[in-house]
Amino acid sequence: MSNSELQTVLELDQIIGGYGDTQILHGVSMRVDPGEIVVIIGPNGAGKSTAMKAVFGLLNLSGGKVRLNGEDITNMPPDQVVHHGVCYVPQTSNIFPSLTVEENLEMGAFVRTDDFRPRLQELYDIFPPLAEKRRQAAGTLSGGQRQMVAMAKAMMLEPQILLLDEPTAGLSPKYRGEIFAIVKTVNATGTPILMVEQNAKQALKIANRGYVLVDGKNKFEGSGHDLLEDAEVAEMFLGGGAPP
Amino acid sequence: MDQFYGIFLYIISLLTMGGIYAILALGLNIQWGFTGLFNAGIAGFFAIGAYVSAILTTAPSLRHLGGYELPYVVSFAAAMVVSGIIAWAVGKVCLKLRADYLAIATIGIAEIFRLILKNETWATNGPRGVSMIPKPFETLPEPWNHLCFLGLILAVIVVIYLLLETARNSPWGRVMTAIRENEKSAMAAGKDIEKFRMEAFVAGCMLMALAGAFIAHYLKFIGPNATDPLTSTFLVWVMLVVGGSANNRGAILGAFLMWTIWSASEILTSRLPDELAIRTAYIRIFLIGLALQIFLQRFPKGIFPEVRPKPERRQSVSDGVTDNATSR
Amino acid sequence: MMEFINFYLIPGLVLGSIYALGAIGITLTFSILRFANFAHGETMLLGVYITYSLVQFSGVHPLIALPFGALLTVIVVLGIDRAFYKPFRNSPTIMVVIASFGMMLMVRSMVQFIWGVQLKGMTQGIQRPMIFFDSLRISPKHITIIGAAIVLMLAVHYLLSRTKIGKAMRAMSDSPELAKLTGIDTEKVVRMTWIVGGALATAAGVFLAIDTHIDTNMGFKMLLPMFAAAILGGIGRPFGAVAGGLVIGIVEEISSYPWIGVEPLLNPGYKAGVAFAIMIGMLLWRPSGLFKGKVF
Amino acid sequence: MSYMGKFLLAVSAVALAASTANAAEVKVGSVAGVTGPIAELVDPIIAARNLAAQHVNDQGGLLSGDTLKMVLSDSACDPKAGVDAGGKVVNVEQVVAVVGASCSGATNGMVQSVTIPAGVVALSDSATAPSISELKDNDLVFRVAPSDAYQGAALAKLAYDSGVRKLAMTYSNDDYNAGIAGVFEKEFAAMGGTITANQAHEPNKASYRSELSTLSNGGPEGIAIFAYYGSSGIAIIRNSLENGLFDRFFAADGMFDTSVIEQIGADNLRDRISITQSASDYADSSYQAFEKIFSATGKDPKAPYAAHGYDASFLIALAIEKAGSADRSKIAAALRDVASAPGEVVRPGEWKKAKELIAAGKDINYEGASGNVDFDGNGDVGGIYSVNVVGDDGKWALSLIK
């Protein structure tokens, strides 16, 4: 199915781990290829977010490997991972509420040593509402706009890959659509995206590929379209019945 | 011979003061060790106990409220009750706060108590304090007077220890531990956390007042300077941390050990030339602070680590980043 | 009326500026490192004594010695952080609170050991106030103190709102976790916090010393009013801390004004309790402070 | 950090010294508030106590040439520490008698729970609380520091005699100053003066302008200050002068220190301040003898209670010599004996003379640097007070209050 192993941006290879003594991931494997949107879905407690945190060095892996462009980044501390070009947008508290929009984006560029102004302008072009509210404290924005700030902040680094943890959680259906549109826009600039989502149906629609995790293990994988079509997946996660 | 008898008397006094501190440390242990309440105002409750018992037992005096000449049993009980009531009021307003805030609030409250003791001269004789406080067993011949007083304190410690151990192993104690470890899950389990914390706070403050009552009778004098934060709050914290918080034996051992070091180290430094002896008085304080740091870093569990009432494995909470990790 | 301004309001303002500078450090440490630093008063004490020694050594005006005193103090404070606070970065914050409790004693006793306990003066003699409009009396040193405090506050404002590291400090105060995920060098931010806090504490102490004198208990005496100011203003709000400092300073002074009759409203013996009472009241009524700070 | 070096050297020296215990050593406890709120005042007092011991040792020693050793212990101005410190010197060090403690509170605790039960004489050089006189002490508690009652009265008289009729007053809320202030208030009113306002203040505040402003209402001609110079006294004078609130000050001896002149400036204080000191007749040859020898050590002989510290140690030494042995039980009687008439007068520094007189079986009467030190029935001394004003040379100039 994949065109070439060499091109893989991010690869999780049989990772095992959890918090303290509680093991959550029992051998999860996945990969993200250049330009892809990859979605992780699954029931509550399946280890979706945990798998993502594993990439970011937020939990200790007792087995398996995480590779970025072929380089081993297993158990690398988060700040190092950022330096390697992986940006992560957590599900909650993903912006600095008392900082202005522009300051949030500036913080996103903290590790950059070059001039980030051009990049800032590019992102304002992608997210016009943010340009409008650049001087406003980010905490005063609406939920959808906050997600925009969070993503734009992560994009400031021009990352190799963007990790999104449930970007639509807690948003109204209207905003959800907006966010998925933004995800596509970001992806269109060439940044591959790995995303955990609850709203599986909508997410799979925009995804190149998807993984279904159950109990900390891979259950299904396939292209977004295939998974949407798959009767079993549909029954389990997509609110019953195959799509029309 | 005199020398040995003198050292014998000194050891009695070490044990007496150590015992009084042990009561303080046990009180703090209920609050901090078992329940996780950061009380930095120990001196305040200690002072309340000391003054209440002093005023209730002294002969009439023009200098302060008094002349009740009540028996010790009554005055000690009153000291604890008054402190308990005040602790309840303080707890009512402060216990909702997170540990750091509670620390600041209690330290402030203790300072306010101190100001009251200094300014309400009609009741406390202000900064000049209450003198000629009777002391239990003082009419007995030496050394029996000292020994009996010490015996009383040690007996009280044993009683407190047994009570606390019973409580710790009871369902009440397990709830306390659960609250300290994970407030949210304890709350989820339907426990009225505020009530439990209040009970622990009040019980701890009552013990501190008991220790205060003992000190007033032991010194036969009580003044605002006897309740300064250094030796009445801070030293108790060091004792508990060194001995092992959440362990009652640790609290007791820490108190005796640290008081002995605090007191006996001066016997050595007093042999220095005076200019140096004066300065080394500060080195002692420095070293006590350093001891605390060393224990915090190297032996955070103290000499006697906590022994869980029932070994139930609890998922340890990893660092804050992963707080919402287990959801979804 | 002029009596009220000259002897209650202006002293309150001077004292309030001093509290405010100290409270900025407390509020930054509390919000960025997430712990109540009980040793902050002693940082101030150390700063004053170091500056005092520099003044004695070189004979320059205290305000000229202040930057150098602050620098040396900051070095010590960074060393303290490295040795005594850093090991607890990933532990429950209460461990650091206890450590700072211990540090309070260690620093004070060291100051007493090195410099002794004799009272010292930063400046000698008295300064008669300048009189404006026939009745407004302000002493030149008070103008200096208030002026220097304003300059320092503006500098803090510039740092926090215009510089990258300052913005990172605010970011970390918003969310240390996200700061880490964003790749912000949190250790660098922590260092900057100590630098700002240590320098301002030194300045506050030196101003206090210029206004009065130096003694080894001044740190603890200032600690609680400074905490009160930080909480009153809202934790993590440096400008709240400034406002809180001014409020506490002024209320402390005017509490003993004879509002009713000729007797002071509050027995001045209780003056020191005013700050605590305000603080406790604030914790109850509105723990987030006047300016919607953080509550942990 | 040369102190550290000295410290380590001294520690090793102690270790050596401890192993070769000197049999011919007579120990006297020296309990003082080394740390704590009045630490700054205690330093010269300890120096004076030790100077007395040094004179004894330099001029023939005690009894059959034994060394007098002052064993220092810290009472921290805290009754808890006072009892602990007293216990250590009395029980562990087995001292013959105790000089101290410094603060009234610490002294009160120490004598009641340690020295009186142990039958040891305690002679305080700076505790002034009247309540100490009332203790049932089996004649074991003495003071060379006069009870507050005396100084409060002396200062009231001084103020009244200077022509002042209306005074404001403020006192630092600590055991020492509150006591004197209370007596002053009564005495000044009894003479016919008016106290326009009387306020306690909390020490160690940055500013006292608001208190002083309130106190200045009601037309007082001056202010009486009862405070330690360090913790609030200097700040009060400075705030008063800077703002023109008061320019006439009466103060008790907690305010007496050269740093007051250093900090405020002699010209600012000249003709404005009068401080009583429970010291000494500075014209008296006893005081002058002390002044000469104490100045030589580089300390200020006029520091509060320094002269008393010297007298306390010297008196204990005399009492031991008089008793003929280092026997605790004989000290009290001997102390009364050597302190008062009849007898040949002995002054500070005259140990050799005193020793010879005692050896010859003659009575002696020690006339101290701080006064005649004649103990009354309670073991207290009457107060002799000097008044201190700023002299033309910019230093304290003193005269005795008659």
mmCIF file of C-alpha atoms in Angstrom, chain B residues 21-296:
data_model
loop_
_atom_site.group_PDB
_atom_site.id
_atom_site.type_symbol
_atom_site.label_atom_id
_atom_site.label_comp_id
_atom_site.label_asym_id
_atom_site.label_seq_id
_atom_site.Cartn_x
_atom_site.Cartn_y
_atom_site.Cartn_z
ATOM 1 C CA TYR B 21 7.804 18.710 71.112
ATOM 2 C CA ALA B 22 6.748 15.136 70.412
ATOM 3 C CA ILE B 23 3.164 16.128 71.217
ATOM 4 C CA LEU B 24 3.498 19.075 68.834
ATOM 5 C CA ALA B 25 4.971 16.837 66.165
ATOM 6 C CA LEU B 26 2.172 14.284 66.607
ATOM 7 C CA GLY B 27 -0.352 17.085 66.214
ATOM 8 C CA LEU B 28 1.356 18.238 63.046
ATOM 9 C CA ASN B 29 1.547 14.667 61.858
ATOM 10 C CA ILE B 30 -2.234 14.363 61.931
ATOM 11 C CA GLN B 31 -2.461 17.482 59.812
ATOM 12 C CA TRP B 32 0.454 17.134 57.459
ATOM 13 C CA GLY B 33 1.472 13.498 57.612
ATOM 14 C CA PHE B 34 -1.957 11.951 57.390
ATOM 15 C CA THR B 35 -4.073 14.584 55.735
ATOM 16 C CA GLY B 36 -1.648 16.799 53.848
ATOM 17 C CA LEU B 37 -2.628 20.067 55.546
ATOM 18 C CA PHE B 38 0.253 22.517 55.627
ATOM 19 C CA ASN B 39 -0.080 24.242 58.980
ATOM 20 C CA ALA B 40 2.633 26.884 59.323
ATOM 21 C CA GLY B 41 0.943 28.474 62.321
ATOM 22 C CA ILE B 42 1.770 25.862 64.955
ATOM 23 C CA ALA B 43 3.040 28.601 67.255
ATOM 24 C CA GLY B 44 -0.417 30.170 67.390
ATOM 25 C CA PHE B 45 -2.215 27.107 68.698
ATOM 26 C CA PHE B 46 0.686 26.302 70.961
ATOM 27 C CA ALA B 47 0.345 29.795 72.446
ATOM 28 C CA ILE B 48 -3.401 29.471 72.897
ATOM 29 C CA GLY B 49 -2.950 26.276 74.882
ATOM 30 C CA ALA B 50 -0.196 27.765 76.999
ATOM 31 C CA TYR B 51 -2.076 30.928 77.892
ATOM 32 C CA VAL B 52 -5.421 29.240 78.551
ATOM 33 C CA SER B 53 -3.926 26.729 80.921
ATOM 34 C CA ALA B 54 -1.720 29.355 82.553
ATOM 35 C CA ILE B 55 -4.556 31.788 83.180
ATOM 36 C CA LEU B 56 -6.854 29.089 84.553
ATOM 37 C CA THR B 57 -4.360 27.753 87.079
ATOM 38 C CA THR B 58 -2.564 30.811 88.416
ATOM 39 C CA ALA B 59 -3.266 32.586 91.660
ATOM 40 C CA PRO B 60 -4.959 35.991 91.478
ATOM 41 C CA SER B 61 -2.763 38.639 89.958
ATOM 42 C CA LEU B 62 -3.235 42.277 89.185
ATOM 43 C CA ARG B 63 -1.221 41.922 86.047
ATOM 44 C CA HIS B 64 -3.417 39.584 84.080
ATOM 45 C CA LEU B 65 -6.685 37.721 83.989
ATOM 46 C CA GLY B 66 -6.510 34.916 86.464
ATOM 47 C CA GLY B 67 -7.126 33.744 89.959
ATOM 48 C CA TYR B 68 -9.213 30.779 88.957
ATOM 49 C CA GLU B 69 -6.739 28.279 90.391
ATOM 50 C CA LEU B 70 -8.462 25.393 88.663
ATOM 51 C CA PRO B 71 -7.093 21.853 88.715
ATOM 52 C CA TYR B 72 -4.774 20.843 85.902
ATOM 53 C CA VAL B 73 -7.226 18.387 84.433
ATOM 54 C CA VAL B 74 -9.694 21.202 83.867
ATOM 55 C CA SER B 75 -7.126 23.661 82.535
ATOM 56 C CA PHE B 76 -5.599 21.150 80.145
ATOM 57 C CA ALA B 77 -8.999 20.173 78.850
ATOM 58 C CA ALA B 78 -9.964 23.823 78.504
ATOM 59 C CA ALA B 79 -6.765 24.569 76.611
ATOM 60 C CA MET B 80 -7.591 21.838 74.137
ATOM 61 C CA VAL B 81 -11.233 22.818 73.818
ATOM 62 C CA VAL B 82 -10.498 26.508 73.260
ATOM 63 C CA SER B 83 -7.846 25.676 70.708
ATOM 64 C CA GLY B 84 -10.202 23.224 69.047
ATOM 65 C CA ILE B 85 -12.923 25.839 68.736
ATOM 66 C CA ILE B 86 -10.525 28.409 67.313
ATOM 67 C CA ALA B 87 -9.089 25.795 64.971
ATOM 68 C CA TRP B 88 -12.584 25.006 63.802
ATOM 69 C CA ALA B 89 -13.207 28.658 62.980
ATOM 70 C CA VAL B 90 -9.850 28.977 61.243
ATOM 71 C CA GLY B 91 -10.429 25.725 59.395
ATOM 72 C CA LYS B 92 -13.855 26.847 58.303
ATOM 73 C CA VAL B 93 -12.271 29.655 56.347
ATOM 74 C CA CYS B 94 -8.855 28.291 55.419
ATOM 75 C CA LEU B 95 -9.111 24.586 54.714
ATOM 76 C CA LYS B 96 -10.482 25.057 51.247
ATOM 77 C CA LEU B 97 -7.187 26.579 50.217
ATOM 78 C CA ARG B 98 -4.378 24.707 48.541
ATOM 79 C CA ALA B 99 -1.401 23.784 50.685
ATOM 80 C CA ASP B 100 0.714 26.871 49.943
ATOM 81 C CA TYR B 101 -2.155 29.228 50.609
ATOM 82 C CA LEU B 102 -3.015 27.390 53.777
ATOM 83 C CA ALA B 103 0.599 27.812 54.882
ATOM 84 C CA ILE B 104 0.523 31.546 54.295
ATOM 85 C CA ALA B 105 -2.885 31.930 55.902
ATOM 86 C CA THR B 106 -1.932 29.972 59.020
ATOM 87 C CA ILE B 107 1.352 31.798 59.427
ATOM 88 C CA GLY B 108 -0.611 35.053 59.236
ATOM 89 C CA ILE B 109 -3.148 33.853 61.763
ATOM 90 C CA ALA B 110 -0.419 32.809 64.168
ATOM 91 C CA GLU B 111 1.086 36.287 63.907
ATOM 92 C CA ILE B 112 -2.298 37.829 64.627
ATOM 93 C CA PHE B 113 -2.636 35.626 67.736
ATOM 94 C CA ARG B 114 0.768 36.851 68.818
ATOM 95 C CA LEU B 115 -0.259 40.462 68.380
ATOM 96 C CA ILE B 116 -3.383 39.816 70.427
ATOM 97 C CA LEU B 117 -1.347 38.244 73.219
ATOM 98 C CA LYS B 118 0.965 41.246 73.196
ATOM 99 C CA ASN B 119 -1.703 43.918 73.034
ATOM 100 C CA GLU B 120 -4.550 42.632 75.195
ATOM 101 C CA THR B 121 -2.659 43.420 78.333
ATOM 102 C CA TRP B 122 -5.644 43.135 80.667
ATOM 103 C CA ALA B 123 -5.848 39.410 79.967
ATOM 104 C CA THR B 124 -2.289 38.359 79.215
ATOM 105 C CA ASN B 125 -0.113 40.991 80.848
ATOM 106 C CA GLY B 126 0.983 41.822 77.310
ATOM 107 C CA PRO B 127 4.623 41.361 76.494
ATOM 108 C CA ARG B 128 5.544 40.783 80.131
ATOM 109 C CA GLY B 129 3.726 37.488 80.212
ATOM 110 C CA VAL B 130 2.166 35.339 82.894
ATOM 111 C CA SER B 131 4.434 34.324 85.731
ATOM 112 C CA MET B 132 4.233 32.034 88.750
ATOM 113 C CA ILE B 133 2.331 29.333 86.938
ATOM 114 C CA PRO B 134 2.046 26.246 89.129
ATOM 115 C CA LYS B 135 3.736 23.067 87.954
ATOM 116 C CA PRO B 136 2.391 19.584 88.598
ATOM 117 C CA PHE B 137 4.349 17.605 91.210
ATOM 118 C CA GLU B 138 6.505 20.612 92.088
ATOM 119 C CA THR B 139 6.094 19.996 95.785
ATOM 120 C CA LEU B 140 7.758 16.595 95.565
ATOM 121 C CA PRO B 141 11.454 16.429 96.458
ATOM 122 C CA GLU B 142 13.978 16.544 93.662
ATOM 123 C CA PRO B 143 14.394 14.563 91.454
ATOM 124 C CA TRP B 144 10.918 13.063 91.902
ATOM 125 C CA ASN B 145 9.243 16.336 90.911
ATOM 126 C CA HIS B 146 11.059 16.307 87.582
ATOM 127 C CA LEU B 147 10.589 12.590 87.089
ATOM 128 C CA CYS B 148 6.874 12.650 87.772
ATOM 129 C CA PHE B 149 6.355 15.583 85.401
ATOM 130 C CA LEU B 150 8.320 13.736 82.742
ATOM 131 C CA GLY B 151 6.351 10.585 83.473
ATOM 132 C CA LEU B 152 3.117 12.468 82.973
ATOM 133 C CA ILE B 153 4.271 13.751 79.593
ATOM 134 C CA LEU B 154 5.503 10.356 78.478
ATOM 135 C CA ALA B 155 2.228 8.763 79.567
ATOM 136 C CA VAL B 156 0.310 11.343 77.581
ATOM 137 C CA ILE B 157 2.478 10.604 74.537
ATOM 138 C CA VAL B 158 1.814 6.896 74.856
ATOM 139 C CA VAL B 159 -1.931 7.502 75.077
ATOM 140 C CA ILE B 160 -1.862 9.831 72.074
ATOM 141 C CA TYR B 161 0.269 7.368 70.159
ATOM 142 C CA LEU B 162 -2.104 4.491 70.816
ATOM 143 C CA LEU B 163 -5.111 6.614 69.913
ATOM 144 C CA LEU B 164 -3.521 7.797 66.705
ATOM 145 C CA GLU B 165 -2.397 4.330 65.689
ATOM 146 C CA THR B 166 -5.908 3.049 66.270
ATOM 147 C CA ALA B 167 -7.325 5.901 64.267
ATOM 148 C CA ARG B 168 -4.818 5.418 61.504
ATOM 149 C CA ASN B 169 -5.729 1.792 61.071
ATOM 150 C CA SER B 170 -9.414 2.523 61.206
ATOM 151 C CA PRO B 171 -11.542 3.359 58.176
ATOM 152 C CA TRP B 172 -11.140 7.006 59.214
ATOM 153 C CA GLY B 173 -7.376 6.746 58.799
ATOM 154 C CA ARG B 174 -7.677 5.107 55.414
ATOM 155 C CA VAL B 175 -9.966 7.844 54.197
ATOM 156 C CA MET B 176 -7.427 10.398 55.409
ATOM 157 C CA THR B 177 -4.680 8.773 53.414
ATOM 158 C CA ALA B 178 -6.926 8.600 50.401
ATOM 159 C CA ILE B 179 -7.673 12.306 50.693
ATOM 160 C CA ARG B 180 -4.019 13.160 50.914
ATOM 161 C CA GLU B 181 -3.085 10.994 47.968
ATOM 162 C CA ASN B 182 -5.852 11.802 45.637
ATOM 163 C CA GLU B 183 -8.469 14.235 46.616
ATOM 164 C CA LYS B 184 -10.510 13.811 43.455
ATOM 165 C CA SER B 185 -10.944 10.100 43.690
ATOM 166 C CA ALA B 186 -11.740 10.341 47.384
ATOM 167 C CA MET B 187 -14.364 12.884 46.556
ATOM 168 C CA ALA B 188 -15.652 10.656 43.825
ATOM 169 C CA ALA B 189 -15.959 7.859 46.351
ATOM 170 C CA GLY B 190 -18.512 10.013 48.107
ATOM 171 C CA LYS B 191 -16.375 11.096 51.031
ATOM 172 C CA ASP B 192 -17.087 14.429 52.593
ATOM 173 C CA ILE B 193 -13.533 15.639 52.300
ATOM 174 C CA GLU B 194 -14.063 18.934 54.004
ATOM 175 C CA LYS B 195 -15.398 17.218 57.087
ATOM 176 C CA PHE B 196 -12.462 14.840 57.293
ATOM 177 C CA ARG B 197 -9.930 17.594 56.789
ATOM 178 C CA MET B 198 -11.629 19.671 59.434
ATOM 179 C CA GLU B 199 -11.481 16.770 61.898
ATOM 180 C CA ALA B 200 -7.787 16.322 61.258
ATOM 181 C CA PHE B 201 -7.073 20.036 61.556
ATOM 182 C CA VAL B 202 -8.996 20.427 64.797
ATOM 183 C CA ALA B 203 -7.506 17.285 66.327
ATOM 184 C CA GLY B 204 -3.997 18.423 65.417
ATOM 185 C CA CYS B 205 -4.524 21.888 66.851
ATOM 186 C CA MET B 206 -5.889 20.417 70.073
ATOM 187 C CA LEU B 207 -2.688 18.419 70.510
ATOM 188 C CA MET B 208 -0.650 21.555 69.843
ATOM 189 C CA ALA B 209 -2.587 23.325 72.579
ATOM 190 C CA LEU B 210 -1.946 20.403 74.910
ATOM 191 C CA ALA B 211 1.763 20.783 74.254
ATOM 192 C CA GLY B 212 1.355 24.506 74.904
ATOM 193 C CA ALA B 213 -0.281 23.817 78.248
ATOM 194 C CA PHE B 214 2.599 21.542 79.216
ATOM 195 C CA ILE B 215 5.179 24.151 78.275
ATOM 196 C CA ALA B 216 3.485 26.846 80.352
ATOM 197 C CA HIS B 217 3.564 24.664 83.443
ATOM 198 C CA TYR B 218 7.028 23.385 82.724
ATOM 199 C CA LEU B 219 8.507 26.879 82.349
ATOM 200 C CA LYS B 220 6.243 28.239 85.089
ATOM 201 C CA PHE B 221 6.118 31.311 82.913
ATOM 202 C CA ILE B 222 4.671 32.126 79.529
ATOM 203 C CA GLY B 223 5.251 35.196 77.416
ATOM 204 C CA PRO B 224 4.913 36.063 73.744
ATOM 205 C CA ASN B 225 8.590 35.329 73.188
ATOM 206 C CA ALA B 226 8.046 31.687 74.092
ATOM 207 C CA THR B 227 5.961 31.247 70.982
ATOM 208 C CA ASP B 228 8.249 32.624 68.325
ATOM 209 C CA PRO B 229 7.985 30.976 64.917
ATOM 210 C CA LEU B 230 11.545 29.675 64.866
ATOM 211 C CA THR B 231 11.336 27.284 67.783
ATOM 212 C CA SER B 232 7.579 26.846 67.907
ATOM 213 C CA THR B 233 6.737 26.257 64.268
ATOM 214 C CA PHE B 234 9.794 25.714 62.213
ATOM 215 C CA LEU B 235 11.603 23.337 64.522
ATOM 216 C CA VAL B 236 8.495 21.151 64.699
ATOM 217 C CA TRP B 237 8.452 20.874 60.933
ATOM 218 C CA VAL B 238 12.078 19.833 60.890
ATOM 219 C CA MET B 239 11.325 17.237 63.563
ATOM 220 C CA LEU B 240 8.490 15.728 61.581
ATOM 221 C CA VAL B 241 10.323 15.698 58.265
ATOM 222 C CA VAL B 242 13.430 14.180 59.807
ATOM 223 C CA GLY B 243 11.533 11.633 61.876
ATOM 224 C CA GLY B 244 9.306 10.600 59.023
ATOM 225 C CA SER B 245 6.014 12.241 58.271
ATOM 226 C CA ALA B 246 2.903 10.089 58.354
ATOM 227 C CA ASN B 247 4.613 7.842 60.847
ATOM 228 C CA ASN B 248 3.764 8.451 64.489
ATOM 229 C CA ARG B 249 6.869 6.751 65.760
ATOM 230 C CA GLY B 250 8.830 8.916 63.347
ATOM 231 C CA ALA B 251 7.223 12.073 64.710
ATOM 232 C CA ILE B 252 8.112 11.107 68.273
ATOM 233 C CA LEU B 253 11.645 10.049 67.434
ATOM 234 C CA GLY B 254 12.208 13.168 65.326
ATOM 235 C CA ALA B 255 11.129 15.382 68.203
ATOM 236 C CA PHE B 256 13.423 13.795 70.774
ATOM 237 C CA LEU B 257 16.309 13.576 68.345
ATOM 238 C CA MET B 258 16.147 17.126 67.004
ATOM 239 C CA TRP B 259 15.571 18.673 70.397
ATOM 240 C CA THR B 260 18.565 16.822 71.762
ATOM 241 C CA ILE B 261 20.701 18.040 68.889
ATOM 242 C CA TRP B 262 19.325 21.575 69.190
ATOM 243 C CA SER B 263 19.970 21.741 72.915
ATOM 244 C CA ALA B 264 23.071 19.645 73.380
ATOM 245 C CA SER B 265 24.998 21.126 70.462
ATOM 246 C CA GLU B 266 25.361 24.254 72.532
ATOM 247 C CA ILE B 267 27.257 22.426 75.229
ATOM 248 C CA LEU B 268 29.948 21.988 72.620
ATOM 249 C CA THR B 269 29.816 25.465 71.118
ATOM 250 C CA SER B 270 29.838 27.113 74.539
ATOM 251 C CA ARG B 271 33.418 25.912 74.881
ATOM 252 C CA LEU B 272 34.487 28.072 71.994
ATOM 253 C CA PRO B 273 35.974 31.488 72.590
ATOM 254 C CA ASP B 274 33.083 33.848 73.231
ATOM 255 C CA GLU B 275 33.299 35.926 70.109
ATOM 256 C CA LEU B 276 32.937 32.705 68.165
ATOM 257 C CA ALA B 277 30.411 31.155 70.499
ATOM 258 C CA ILE B 278 28.144 34.109 69.873
ATOM 259 C CA ARG B 279 28.407 33.712 66.146
ATOM 260 C CA THR B 280 28.122 29.946 66.198
ATOM 261 C CA ALA B 281 24.730 30.331 67.807
ATOM 262 C CA TYR B 282 23.664 31.222 64.286
ATOM 263 C CA ILE B 283 25.531 28.313 62.781
ATOM 264 C CA ARG B 284 23.347 26.004 64.873
ATOM 265 C CA ILE B 285 20.270 27.504 63.275
ATOM 266 C CA PHE B 286 21.880 27.211 59.879
ATOM 267 C CA LEU B 287 22.678 23.561 60.433
ATOM 268 C CA ILE B 288 19.126 22.797 61.500
ATOM 269 C CA GLY B 289 17.948 24.316 58.220
ATOM 270 C CA LEU B 290 20.550 22.315 56.332
ATOM 271 C CA ALA B 291 19.495 19.108 58.066
ATOM 272 C CA LEU B 292 15.986 19.730 56.798
ATOM 273 C CA GLN B 293 17.248 20.228 53.234
ATOM 274 C CA ILE B 294 19.347 17.099 53.346
ATOM 275 C CA PHE B 295 16.473 15.009 54.604
ATOM 276 C CA LEU B 296 14.091 16.492 52.051
#
